[in-house]
mmCIF file of N, CA and C in Angstrom:
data_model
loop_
_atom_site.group_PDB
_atom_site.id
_atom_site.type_symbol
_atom_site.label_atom_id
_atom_site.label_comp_id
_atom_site.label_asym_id
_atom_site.label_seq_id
_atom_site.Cartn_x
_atom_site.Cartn_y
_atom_site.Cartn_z
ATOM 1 N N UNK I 34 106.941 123.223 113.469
ATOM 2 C CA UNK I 34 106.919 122.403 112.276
ATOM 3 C C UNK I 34 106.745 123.334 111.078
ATOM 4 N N UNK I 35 107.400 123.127 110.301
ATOM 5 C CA UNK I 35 107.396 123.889 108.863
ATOM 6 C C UNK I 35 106.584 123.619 107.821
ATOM 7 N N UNK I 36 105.867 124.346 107.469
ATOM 8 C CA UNK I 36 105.021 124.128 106.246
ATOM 9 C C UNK I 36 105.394 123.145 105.478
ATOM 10 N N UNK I 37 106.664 123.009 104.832
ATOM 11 C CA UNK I 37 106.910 121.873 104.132
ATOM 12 C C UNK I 37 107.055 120.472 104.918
ATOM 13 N N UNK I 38 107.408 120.558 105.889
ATOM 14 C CA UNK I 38 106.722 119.402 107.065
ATOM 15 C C UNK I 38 106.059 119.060 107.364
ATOM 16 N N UNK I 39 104.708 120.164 107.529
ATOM 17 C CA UNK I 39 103.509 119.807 107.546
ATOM 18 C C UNK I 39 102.629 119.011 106.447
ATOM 19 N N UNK I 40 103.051 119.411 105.096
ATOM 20 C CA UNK I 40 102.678 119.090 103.882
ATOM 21 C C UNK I 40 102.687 117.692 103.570
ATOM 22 N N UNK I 41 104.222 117.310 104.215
ATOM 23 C CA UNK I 41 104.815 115.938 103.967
ATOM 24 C C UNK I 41 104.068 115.044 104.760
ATOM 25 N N UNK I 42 103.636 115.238 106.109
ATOM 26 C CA UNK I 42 103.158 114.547 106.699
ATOM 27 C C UNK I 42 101.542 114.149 106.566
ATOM 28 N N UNK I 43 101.341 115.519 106.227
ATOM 29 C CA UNK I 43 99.144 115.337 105.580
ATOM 30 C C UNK I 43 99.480 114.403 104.263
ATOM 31 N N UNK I 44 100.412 114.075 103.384
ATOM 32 C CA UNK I 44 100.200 113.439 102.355
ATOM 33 C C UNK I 44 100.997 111.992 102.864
ATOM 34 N N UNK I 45 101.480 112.298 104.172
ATOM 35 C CA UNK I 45 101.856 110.558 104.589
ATOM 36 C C UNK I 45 100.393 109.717 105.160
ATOM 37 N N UNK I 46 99.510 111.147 105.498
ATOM 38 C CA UNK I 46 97.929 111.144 106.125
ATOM 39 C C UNK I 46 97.200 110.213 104.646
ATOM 40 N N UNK I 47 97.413 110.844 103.752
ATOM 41 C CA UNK I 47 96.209 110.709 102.837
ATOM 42 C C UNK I 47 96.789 109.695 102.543
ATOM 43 N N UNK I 48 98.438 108.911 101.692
ATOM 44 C CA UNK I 48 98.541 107.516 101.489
ATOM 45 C C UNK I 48 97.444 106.714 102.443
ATOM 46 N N UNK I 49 97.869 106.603 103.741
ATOM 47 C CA UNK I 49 97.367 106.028 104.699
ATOM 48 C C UNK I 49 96.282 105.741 104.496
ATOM 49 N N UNK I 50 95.548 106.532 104.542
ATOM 50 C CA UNK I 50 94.255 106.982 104.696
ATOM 51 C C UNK I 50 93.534 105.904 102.887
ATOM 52 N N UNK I 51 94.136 106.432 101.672
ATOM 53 C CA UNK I 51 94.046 106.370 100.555
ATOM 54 C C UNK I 51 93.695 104.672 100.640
ATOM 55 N N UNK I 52 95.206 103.781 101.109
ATOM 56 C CA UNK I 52 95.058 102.815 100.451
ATOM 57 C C UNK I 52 94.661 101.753 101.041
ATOM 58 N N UNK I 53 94.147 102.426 102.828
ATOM 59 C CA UNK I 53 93.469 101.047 103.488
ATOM 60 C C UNK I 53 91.843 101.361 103.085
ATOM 61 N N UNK I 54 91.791 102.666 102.897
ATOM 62 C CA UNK I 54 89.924 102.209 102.562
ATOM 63 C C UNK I 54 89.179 101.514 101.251
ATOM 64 N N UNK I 55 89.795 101.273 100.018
ATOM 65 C CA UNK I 55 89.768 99.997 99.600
ATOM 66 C C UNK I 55 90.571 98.510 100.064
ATOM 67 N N UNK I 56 91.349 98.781 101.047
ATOM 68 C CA UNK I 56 91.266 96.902 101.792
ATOM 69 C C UNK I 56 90.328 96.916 102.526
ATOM 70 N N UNK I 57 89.634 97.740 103.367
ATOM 71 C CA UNK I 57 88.464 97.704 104.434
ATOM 72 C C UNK I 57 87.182 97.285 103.322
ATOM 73 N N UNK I 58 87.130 98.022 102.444
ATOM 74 C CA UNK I 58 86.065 97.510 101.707
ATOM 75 C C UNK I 58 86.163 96.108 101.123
ATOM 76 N N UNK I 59 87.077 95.319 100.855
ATOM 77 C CA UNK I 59 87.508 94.234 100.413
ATOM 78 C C UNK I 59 87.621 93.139 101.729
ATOM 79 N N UNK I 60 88.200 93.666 102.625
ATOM 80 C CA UNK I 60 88.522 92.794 103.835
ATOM 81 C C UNK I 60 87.008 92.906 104.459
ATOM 82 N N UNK I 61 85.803 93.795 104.303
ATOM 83 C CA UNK I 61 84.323 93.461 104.878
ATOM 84 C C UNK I 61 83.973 92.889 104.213
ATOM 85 N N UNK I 62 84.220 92.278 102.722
ATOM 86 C CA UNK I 62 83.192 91.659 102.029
ATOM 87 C C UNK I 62 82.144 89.969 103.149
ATOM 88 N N UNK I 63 81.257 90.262 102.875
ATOM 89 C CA UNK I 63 80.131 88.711 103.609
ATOM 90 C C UNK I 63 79.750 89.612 104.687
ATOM 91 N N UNK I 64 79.411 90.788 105.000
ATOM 92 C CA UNK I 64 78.921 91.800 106.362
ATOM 93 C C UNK I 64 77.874 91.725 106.125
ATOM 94 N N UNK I 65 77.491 91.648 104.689
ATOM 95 C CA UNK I 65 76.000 92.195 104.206
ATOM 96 C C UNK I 65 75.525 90.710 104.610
ATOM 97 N N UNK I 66 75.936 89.616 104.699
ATOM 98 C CA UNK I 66 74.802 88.259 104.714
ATOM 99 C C UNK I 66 74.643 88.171 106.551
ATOM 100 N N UNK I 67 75.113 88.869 107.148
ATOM 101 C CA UNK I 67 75.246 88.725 108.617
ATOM 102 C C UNK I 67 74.016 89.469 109.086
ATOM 103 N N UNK I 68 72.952 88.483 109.733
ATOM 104 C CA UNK I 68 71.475 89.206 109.754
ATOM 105 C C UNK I 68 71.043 88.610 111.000
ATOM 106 N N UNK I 69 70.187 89.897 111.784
ATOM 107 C CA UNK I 69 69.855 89.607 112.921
ATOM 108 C C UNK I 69 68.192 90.111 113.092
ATOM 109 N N UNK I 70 67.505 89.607 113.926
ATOM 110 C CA UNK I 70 66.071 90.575 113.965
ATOM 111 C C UNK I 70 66.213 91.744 114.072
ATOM 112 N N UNK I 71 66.726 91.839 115.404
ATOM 113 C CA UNK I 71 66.619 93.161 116.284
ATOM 114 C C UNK I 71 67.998 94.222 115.824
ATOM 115 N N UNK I 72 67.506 95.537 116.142
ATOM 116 C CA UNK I 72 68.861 96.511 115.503
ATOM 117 C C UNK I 72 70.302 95.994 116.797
ATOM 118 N N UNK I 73 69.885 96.191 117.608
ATOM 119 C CA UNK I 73 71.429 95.971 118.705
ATOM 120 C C UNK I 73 71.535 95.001 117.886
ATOM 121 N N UNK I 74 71.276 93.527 117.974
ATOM 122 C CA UNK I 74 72.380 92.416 117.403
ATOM 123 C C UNK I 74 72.444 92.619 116.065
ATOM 124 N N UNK I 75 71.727 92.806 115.695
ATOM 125 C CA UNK I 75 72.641 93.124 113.907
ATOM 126 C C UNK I 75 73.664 94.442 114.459
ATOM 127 N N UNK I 76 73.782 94.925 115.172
ATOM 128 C CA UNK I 76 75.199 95.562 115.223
ATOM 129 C C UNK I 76 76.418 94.965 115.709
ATOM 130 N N UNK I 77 75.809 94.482 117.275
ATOM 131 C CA UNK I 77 76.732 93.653 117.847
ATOM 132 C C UNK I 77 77.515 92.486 116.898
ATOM 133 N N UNK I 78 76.617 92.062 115.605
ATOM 134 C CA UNK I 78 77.025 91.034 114.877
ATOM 135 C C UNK I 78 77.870 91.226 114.055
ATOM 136 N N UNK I 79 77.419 92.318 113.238
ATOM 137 C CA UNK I 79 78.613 92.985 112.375
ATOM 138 C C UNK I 79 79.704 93.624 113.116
ATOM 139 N N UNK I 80 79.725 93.753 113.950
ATOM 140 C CA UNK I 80 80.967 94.482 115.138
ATOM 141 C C UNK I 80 81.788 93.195 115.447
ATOM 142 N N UNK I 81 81.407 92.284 116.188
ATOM 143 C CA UNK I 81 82.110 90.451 115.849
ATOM 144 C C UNK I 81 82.696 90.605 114.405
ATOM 145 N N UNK I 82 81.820 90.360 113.469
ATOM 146 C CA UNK I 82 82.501 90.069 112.389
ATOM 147 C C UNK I 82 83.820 90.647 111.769
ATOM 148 N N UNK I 83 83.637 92.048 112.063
ATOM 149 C CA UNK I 83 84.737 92.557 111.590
ATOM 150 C C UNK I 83 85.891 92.628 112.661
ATOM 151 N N UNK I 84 85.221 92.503 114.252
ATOM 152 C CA UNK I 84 86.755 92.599 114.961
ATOM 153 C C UNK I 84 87.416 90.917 114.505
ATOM 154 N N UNK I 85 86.875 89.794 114.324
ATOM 155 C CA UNK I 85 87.329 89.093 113.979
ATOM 156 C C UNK I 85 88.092 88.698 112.836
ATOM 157 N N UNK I 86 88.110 89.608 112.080
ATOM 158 C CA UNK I 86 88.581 89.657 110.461
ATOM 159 C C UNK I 86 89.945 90.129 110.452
ATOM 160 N N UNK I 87 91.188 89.601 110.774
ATOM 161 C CA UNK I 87 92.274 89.762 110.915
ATOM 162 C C UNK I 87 92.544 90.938 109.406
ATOM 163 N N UNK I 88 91.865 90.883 108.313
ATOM 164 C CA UNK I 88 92.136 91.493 107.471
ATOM 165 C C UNK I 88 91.812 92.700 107.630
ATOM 166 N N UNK I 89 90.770 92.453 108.013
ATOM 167 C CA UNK I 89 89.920 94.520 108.401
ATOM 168 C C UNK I 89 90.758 94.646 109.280
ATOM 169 N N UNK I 90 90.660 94.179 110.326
ATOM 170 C CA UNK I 90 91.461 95.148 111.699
ATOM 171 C C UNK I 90 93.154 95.092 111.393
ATOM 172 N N UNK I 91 93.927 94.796 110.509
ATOM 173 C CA UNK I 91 95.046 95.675 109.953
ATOM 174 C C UNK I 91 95.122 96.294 109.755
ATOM 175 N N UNK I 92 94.004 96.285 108.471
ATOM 176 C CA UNK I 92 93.559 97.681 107.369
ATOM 177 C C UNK I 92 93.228 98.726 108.505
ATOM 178 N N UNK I 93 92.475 98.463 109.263
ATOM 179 C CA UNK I 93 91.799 99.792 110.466
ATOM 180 C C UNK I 93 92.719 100.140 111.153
ATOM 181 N N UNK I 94 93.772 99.514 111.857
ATOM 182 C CA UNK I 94 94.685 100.127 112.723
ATOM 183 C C UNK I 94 95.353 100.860 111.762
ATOM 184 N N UNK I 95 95.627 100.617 110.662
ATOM 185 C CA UNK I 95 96.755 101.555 110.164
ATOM 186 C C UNK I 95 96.177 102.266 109.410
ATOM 187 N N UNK I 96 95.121 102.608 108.844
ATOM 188 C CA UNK I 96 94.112 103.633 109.124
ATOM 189 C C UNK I 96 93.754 104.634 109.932
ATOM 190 N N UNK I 97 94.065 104.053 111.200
ATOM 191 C CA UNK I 97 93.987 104.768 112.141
ATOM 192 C C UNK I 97 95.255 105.544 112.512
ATOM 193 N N UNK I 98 96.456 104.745 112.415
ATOM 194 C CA UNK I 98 97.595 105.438 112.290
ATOM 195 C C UNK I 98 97.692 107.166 111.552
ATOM 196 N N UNK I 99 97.246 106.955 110.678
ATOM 197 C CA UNK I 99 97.015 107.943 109.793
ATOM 198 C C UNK I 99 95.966 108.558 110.464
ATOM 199 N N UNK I 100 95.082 108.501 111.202
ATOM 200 C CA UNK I 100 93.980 109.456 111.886
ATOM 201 C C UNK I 100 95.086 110.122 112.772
ATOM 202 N N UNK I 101 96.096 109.492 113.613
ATOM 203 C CA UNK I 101 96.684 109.931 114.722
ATOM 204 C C UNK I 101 97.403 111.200 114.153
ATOM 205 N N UNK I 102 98.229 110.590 113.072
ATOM 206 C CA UNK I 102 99.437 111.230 112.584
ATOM 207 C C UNK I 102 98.327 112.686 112.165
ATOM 208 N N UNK I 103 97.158 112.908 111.673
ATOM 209 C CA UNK I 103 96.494 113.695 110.986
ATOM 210 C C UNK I 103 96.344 115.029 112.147
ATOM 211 N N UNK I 104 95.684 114.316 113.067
ATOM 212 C CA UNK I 104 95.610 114.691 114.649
ATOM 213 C C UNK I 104 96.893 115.676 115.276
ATOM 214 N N UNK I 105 97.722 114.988 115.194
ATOM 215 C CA UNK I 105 99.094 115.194 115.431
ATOM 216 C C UNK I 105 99.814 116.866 114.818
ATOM 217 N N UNK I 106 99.479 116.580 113.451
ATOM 218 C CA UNK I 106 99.617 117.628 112.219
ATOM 219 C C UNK I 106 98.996 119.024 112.652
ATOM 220 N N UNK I 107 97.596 118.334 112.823
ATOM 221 C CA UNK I 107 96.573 119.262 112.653
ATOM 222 C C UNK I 107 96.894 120.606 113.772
ATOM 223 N N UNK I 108 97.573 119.610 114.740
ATOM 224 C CA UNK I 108 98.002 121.067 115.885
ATOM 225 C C UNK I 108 99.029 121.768 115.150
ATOM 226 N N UNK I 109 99.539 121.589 114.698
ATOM 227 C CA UNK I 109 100.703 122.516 114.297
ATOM 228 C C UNK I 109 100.500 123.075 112.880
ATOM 229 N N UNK I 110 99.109 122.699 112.209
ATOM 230 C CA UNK I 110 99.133 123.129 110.783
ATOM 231 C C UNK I 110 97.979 124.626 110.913
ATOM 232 N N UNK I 111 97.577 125.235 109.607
ATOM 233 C CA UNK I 111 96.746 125.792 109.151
ATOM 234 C C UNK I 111 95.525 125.063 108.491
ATOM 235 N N UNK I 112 94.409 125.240 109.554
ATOM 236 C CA UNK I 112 92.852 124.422 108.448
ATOM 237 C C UNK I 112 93.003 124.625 107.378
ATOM 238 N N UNK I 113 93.417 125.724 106.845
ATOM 239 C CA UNK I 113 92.576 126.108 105.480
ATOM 240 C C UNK I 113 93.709 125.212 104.682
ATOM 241 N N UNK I 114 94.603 124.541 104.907
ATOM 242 C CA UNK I 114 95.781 123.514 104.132
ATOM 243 C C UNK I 114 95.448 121.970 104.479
ATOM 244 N N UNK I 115 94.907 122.166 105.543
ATOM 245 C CA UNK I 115 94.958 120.534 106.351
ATOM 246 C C UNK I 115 93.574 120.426 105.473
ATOM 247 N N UNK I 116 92.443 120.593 105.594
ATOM 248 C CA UNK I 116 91.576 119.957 105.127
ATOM 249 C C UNK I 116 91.383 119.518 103.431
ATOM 250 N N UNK I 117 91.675 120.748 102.699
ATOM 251 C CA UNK I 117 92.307 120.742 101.372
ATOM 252 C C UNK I 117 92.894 118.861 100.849
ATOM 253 N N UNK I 118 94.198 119.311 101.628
ATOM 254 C CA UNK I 118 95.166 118.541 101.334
ATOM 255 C C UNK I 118 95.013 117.090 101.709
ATOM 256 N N UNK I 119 94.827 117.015 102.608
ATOM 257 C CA UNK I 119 93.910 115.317 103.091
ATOM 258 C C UNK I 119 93.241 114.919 102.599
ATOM 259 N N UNK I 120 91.500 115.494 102.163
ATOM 260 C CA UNK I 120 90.690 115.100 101.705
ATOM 261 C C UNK I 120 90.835 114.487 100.070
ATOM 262 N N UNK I 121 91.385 116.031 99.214
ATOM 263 C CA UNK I 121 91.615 115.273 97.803
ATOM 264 C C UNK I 121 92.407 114.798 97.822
ATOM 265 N N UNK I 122 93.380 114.482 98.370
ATOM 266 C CA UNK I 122 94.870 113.252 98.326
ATOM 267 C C UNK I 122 94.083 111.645 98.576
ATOM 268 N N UNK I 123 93.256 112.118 98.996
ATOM 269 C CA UNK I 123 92.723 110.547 99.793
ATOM 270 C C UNK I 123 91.952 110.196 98.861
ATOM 271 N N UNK I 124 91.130 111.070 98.436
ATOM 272 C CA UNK I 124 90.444 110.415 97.271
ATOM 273 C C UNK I 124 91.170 110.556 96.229
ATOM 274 N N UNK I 125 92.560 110.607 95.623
ATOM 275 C CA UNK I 125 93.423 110.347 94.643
ATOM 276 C C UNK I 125 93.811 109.028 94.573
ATOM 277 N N UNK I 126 94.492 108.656 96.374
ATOM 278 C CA UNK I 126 95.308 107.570 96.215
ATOM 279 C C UNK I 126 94.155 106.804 97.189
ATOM 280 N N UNK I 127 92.847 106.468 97.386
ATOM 281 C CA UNK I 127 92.055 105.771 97.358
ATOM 282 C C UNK I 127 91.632 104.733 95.714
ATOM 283 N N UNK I 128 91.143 105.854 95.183
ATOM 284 C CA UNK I 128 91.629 105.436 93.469
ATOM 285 C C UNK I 128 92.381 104.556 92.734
ATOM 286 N N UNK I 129 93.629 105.438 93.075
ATOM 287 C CA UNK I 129 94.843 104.705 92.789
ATOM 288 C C UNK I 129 94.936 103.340 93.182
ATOM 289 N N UNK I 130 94.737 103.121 94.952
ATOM 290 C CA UNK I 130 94.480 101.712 95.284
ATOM 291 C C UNK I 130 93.579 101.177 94.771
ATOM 292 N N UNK I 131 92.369 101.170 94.935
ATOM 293 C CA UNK I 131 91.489 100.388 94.489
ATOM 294 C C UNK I 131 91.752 100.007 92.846
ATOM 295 N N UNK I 132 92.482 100.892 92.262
ATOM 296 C CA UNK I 132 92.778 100.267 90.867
ATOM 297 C C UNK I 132 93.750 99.265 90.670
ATOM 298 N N UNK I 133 94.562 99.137 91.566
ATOM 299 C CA UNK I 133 96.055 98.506 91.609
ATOM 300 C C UNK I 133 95.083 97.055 92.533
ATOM 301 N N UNK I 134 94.223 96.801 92.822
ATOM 302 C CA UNK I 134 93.636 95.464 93.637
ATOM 303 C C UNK I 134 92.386 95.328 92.904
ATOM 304 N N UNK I 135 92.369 95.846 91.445
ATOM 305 C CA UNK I 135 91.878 95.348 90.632
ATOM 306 C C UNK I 135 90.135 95.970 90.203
ATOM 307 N N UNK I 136 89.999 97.223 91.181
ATOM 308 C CA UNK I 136 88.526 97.893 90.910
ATOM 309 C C UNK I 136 88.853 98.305 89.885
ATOM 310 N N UNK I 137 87.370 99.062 88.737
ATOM 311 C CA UNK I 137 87.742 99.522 87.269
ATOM 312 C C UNK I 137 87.308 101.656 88.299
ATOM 313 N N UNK I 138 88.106 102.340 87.480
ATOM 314 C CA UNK I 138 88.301 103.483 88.051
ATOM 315 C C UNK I 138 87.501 104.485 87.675
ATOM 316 N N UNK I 139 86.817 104.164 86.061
ATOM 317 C CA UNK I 139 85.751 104.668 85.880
ATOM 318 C C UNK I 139 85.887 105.357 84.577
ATOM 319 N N UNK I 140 85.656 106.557 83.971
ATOM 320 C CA UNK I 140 86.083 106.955 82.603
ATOM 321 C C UNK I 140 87.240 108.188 82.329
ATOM 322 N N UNK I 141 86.939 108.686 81.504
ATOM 323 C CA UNK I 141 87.683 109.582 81.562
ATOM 324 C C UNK I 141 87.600 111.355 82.171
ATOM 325 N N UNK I 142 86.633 111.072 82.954
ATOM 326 C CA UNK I 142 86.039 112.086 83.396
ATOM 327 C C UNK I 142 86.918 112.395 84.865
ATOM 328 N N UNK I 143 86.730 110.414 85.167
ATOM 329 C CA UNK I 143 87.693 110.532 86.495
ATOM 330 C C UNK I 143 89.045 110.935 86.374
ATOM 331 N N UNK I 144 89.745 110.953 85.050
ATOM 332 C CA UNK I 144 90.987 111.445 85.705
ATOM 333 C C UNK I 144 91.180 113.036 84.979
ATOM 334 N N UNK I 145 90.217 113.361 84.673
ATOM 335 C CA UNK I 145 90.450 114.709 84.332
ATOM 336 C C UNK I 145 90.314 115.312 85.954
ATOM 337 N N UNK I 146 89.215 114.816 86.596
ATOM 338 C CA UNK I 146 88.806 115.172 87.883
ATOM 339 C C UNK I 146 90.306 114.875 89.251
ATOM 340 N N UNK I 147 90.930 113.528 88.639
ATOM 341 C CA UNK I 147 91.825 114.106 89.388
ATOM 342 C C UNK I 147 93.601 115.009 88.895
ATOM 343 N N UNK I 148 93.043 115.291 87.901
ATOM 344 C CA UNK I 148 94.159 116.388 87.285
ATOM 345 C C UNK I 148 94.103 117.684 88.460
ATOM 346 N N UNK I 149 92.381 117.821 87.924
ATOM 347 C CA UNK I 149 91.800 119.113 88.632
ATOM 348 C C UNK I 149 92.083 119.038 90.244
ATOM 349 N N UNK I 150 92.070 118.025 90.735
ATOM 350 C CA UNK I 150 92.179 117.887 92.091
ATOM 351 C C UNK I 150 93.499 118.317 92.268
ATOM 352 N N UNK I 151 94.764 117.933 91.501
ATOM 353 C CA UNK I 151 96.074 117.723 91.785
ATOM 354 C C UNK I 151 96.360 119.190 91.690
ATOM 355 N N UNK I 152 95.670 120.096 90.371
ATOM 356 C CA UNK I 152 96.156 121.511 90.525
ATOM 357 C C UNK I 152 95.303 121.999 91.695
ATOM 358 N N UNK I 153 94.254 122.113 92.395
ATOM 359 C CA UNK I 153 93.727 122.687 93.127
ATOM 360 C C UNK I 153 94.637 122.523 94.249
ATOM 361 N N UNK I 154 95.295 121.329 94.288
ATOM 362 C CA UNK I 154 95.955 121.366 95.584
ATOM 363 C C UNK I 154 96.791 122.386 95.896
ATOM 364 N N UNK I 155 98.205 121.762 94.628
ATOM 365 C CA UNK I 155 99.173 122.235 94.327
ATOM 366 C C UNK I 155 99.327 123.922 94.474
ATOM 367 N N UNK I 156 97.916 124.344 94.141
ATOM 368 C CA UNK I 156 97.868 125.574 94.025
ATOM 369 C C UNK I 156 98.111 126.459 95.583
ATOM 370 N N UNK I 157 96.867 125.557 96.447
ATOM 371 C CA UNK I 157 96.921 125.890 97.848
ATOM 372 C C UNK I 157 98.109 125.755 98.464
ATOM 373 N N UNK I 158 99.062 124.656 98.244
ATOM 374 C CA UNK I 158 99.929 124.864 98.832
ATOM 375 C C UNK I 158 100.939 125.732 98.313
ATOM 376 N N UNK I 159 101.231 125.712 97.008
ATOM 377 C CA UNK I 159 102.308 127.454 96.772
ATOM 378 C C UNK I 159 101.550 128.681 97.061
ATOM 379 N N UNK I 160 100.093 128.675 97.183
ATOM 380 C CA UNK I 160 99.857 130.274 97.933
ATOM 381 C C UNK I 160 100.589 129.882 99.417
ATOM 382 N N UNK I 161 100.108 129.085 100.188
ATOM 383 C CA UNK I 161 100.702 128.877 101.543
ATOM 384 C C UNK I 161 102.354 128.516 102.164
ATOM 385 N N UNK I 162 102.688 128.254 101.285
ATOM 386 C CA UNK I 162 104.374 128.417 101.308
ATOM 387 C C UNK I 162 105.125 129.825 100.685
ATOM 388 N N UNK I 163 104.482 130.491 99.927
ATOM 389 C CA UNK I 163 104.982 131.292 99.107
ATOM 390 C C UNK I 163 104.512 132.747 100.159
ATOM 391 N N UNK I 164 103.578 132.434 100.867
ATOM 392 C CA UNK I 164 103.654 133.912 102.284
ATOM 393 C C UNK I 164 103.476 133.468 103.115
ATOM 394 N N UNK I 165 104.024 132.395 104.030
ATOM 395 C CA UNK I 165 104.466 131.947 104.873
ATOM 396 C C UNK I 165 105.723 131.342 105.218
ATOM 397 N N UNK I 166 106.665 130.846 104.386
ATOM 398 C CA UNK I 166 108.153 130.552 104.240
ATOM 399 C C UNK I 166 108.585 131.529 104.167
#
């Protein structure tokens, strides 16, 4: 797999990844009123609740999709690109989603922060294509 293959696919990772973890947070909303004495059933309870939540367990499988595909990558990539590149992509287009389903994104600090994110990337990946291609 080619670096630029690899690239394509960690940022098919981070969409993934990006825009189900604001539906998971949206699709758990009412977890918090689900109350039990004991610690096992308040787990077991919230574990019901959400396998039952046709909305979460979309959001999670294809979430998970994106764990596989990451998995998948990860054999054929370089750490020092894979972790980079996943992590701030995800918290870009985490963002991004949660703004587009109506969260407020915060000031202007946040998007200087993800300017900075976008060159830090960008950067890693033309050192890593540029002596390795």
């Amino acid at each position: 797999m080619s670096t630029s293959e690899t690239i394509f696919f960690l940022i098919v990772v981070s969409v993934l990844w990006g825009f189900t973890n604001p539906l998971m947070k949206k699709a758990s909303v009412g977890i918090e009123k689900v109350k039990r004495d004991k610690a096992i059933a308040q787990l077991f309870a919230e574990f019901t609740f959400l396998l039952f939540n046709w909305k979460y367990v979309c959001a999670f499988l294809v979430n998970q999709c994106g764990s596989v595909l990451y998995y998948v990558t990860l054999g054929n990539a370089d750490i020092s690109i894979v972790v980079p590149i996943t992590n701030s992509l995800t918290f870009i287009f985490t963002t991004i989603a949660g703004y587009l389903m109506g969260e407020k994104i915060g000031n202007k600090f946040t998007y200087v922060g993800m300017v900075l994110v976008t060159t830090g990337v960008t950067l890693c990946v033309m050192d890593k294509t540029i002596t390795t291609d």
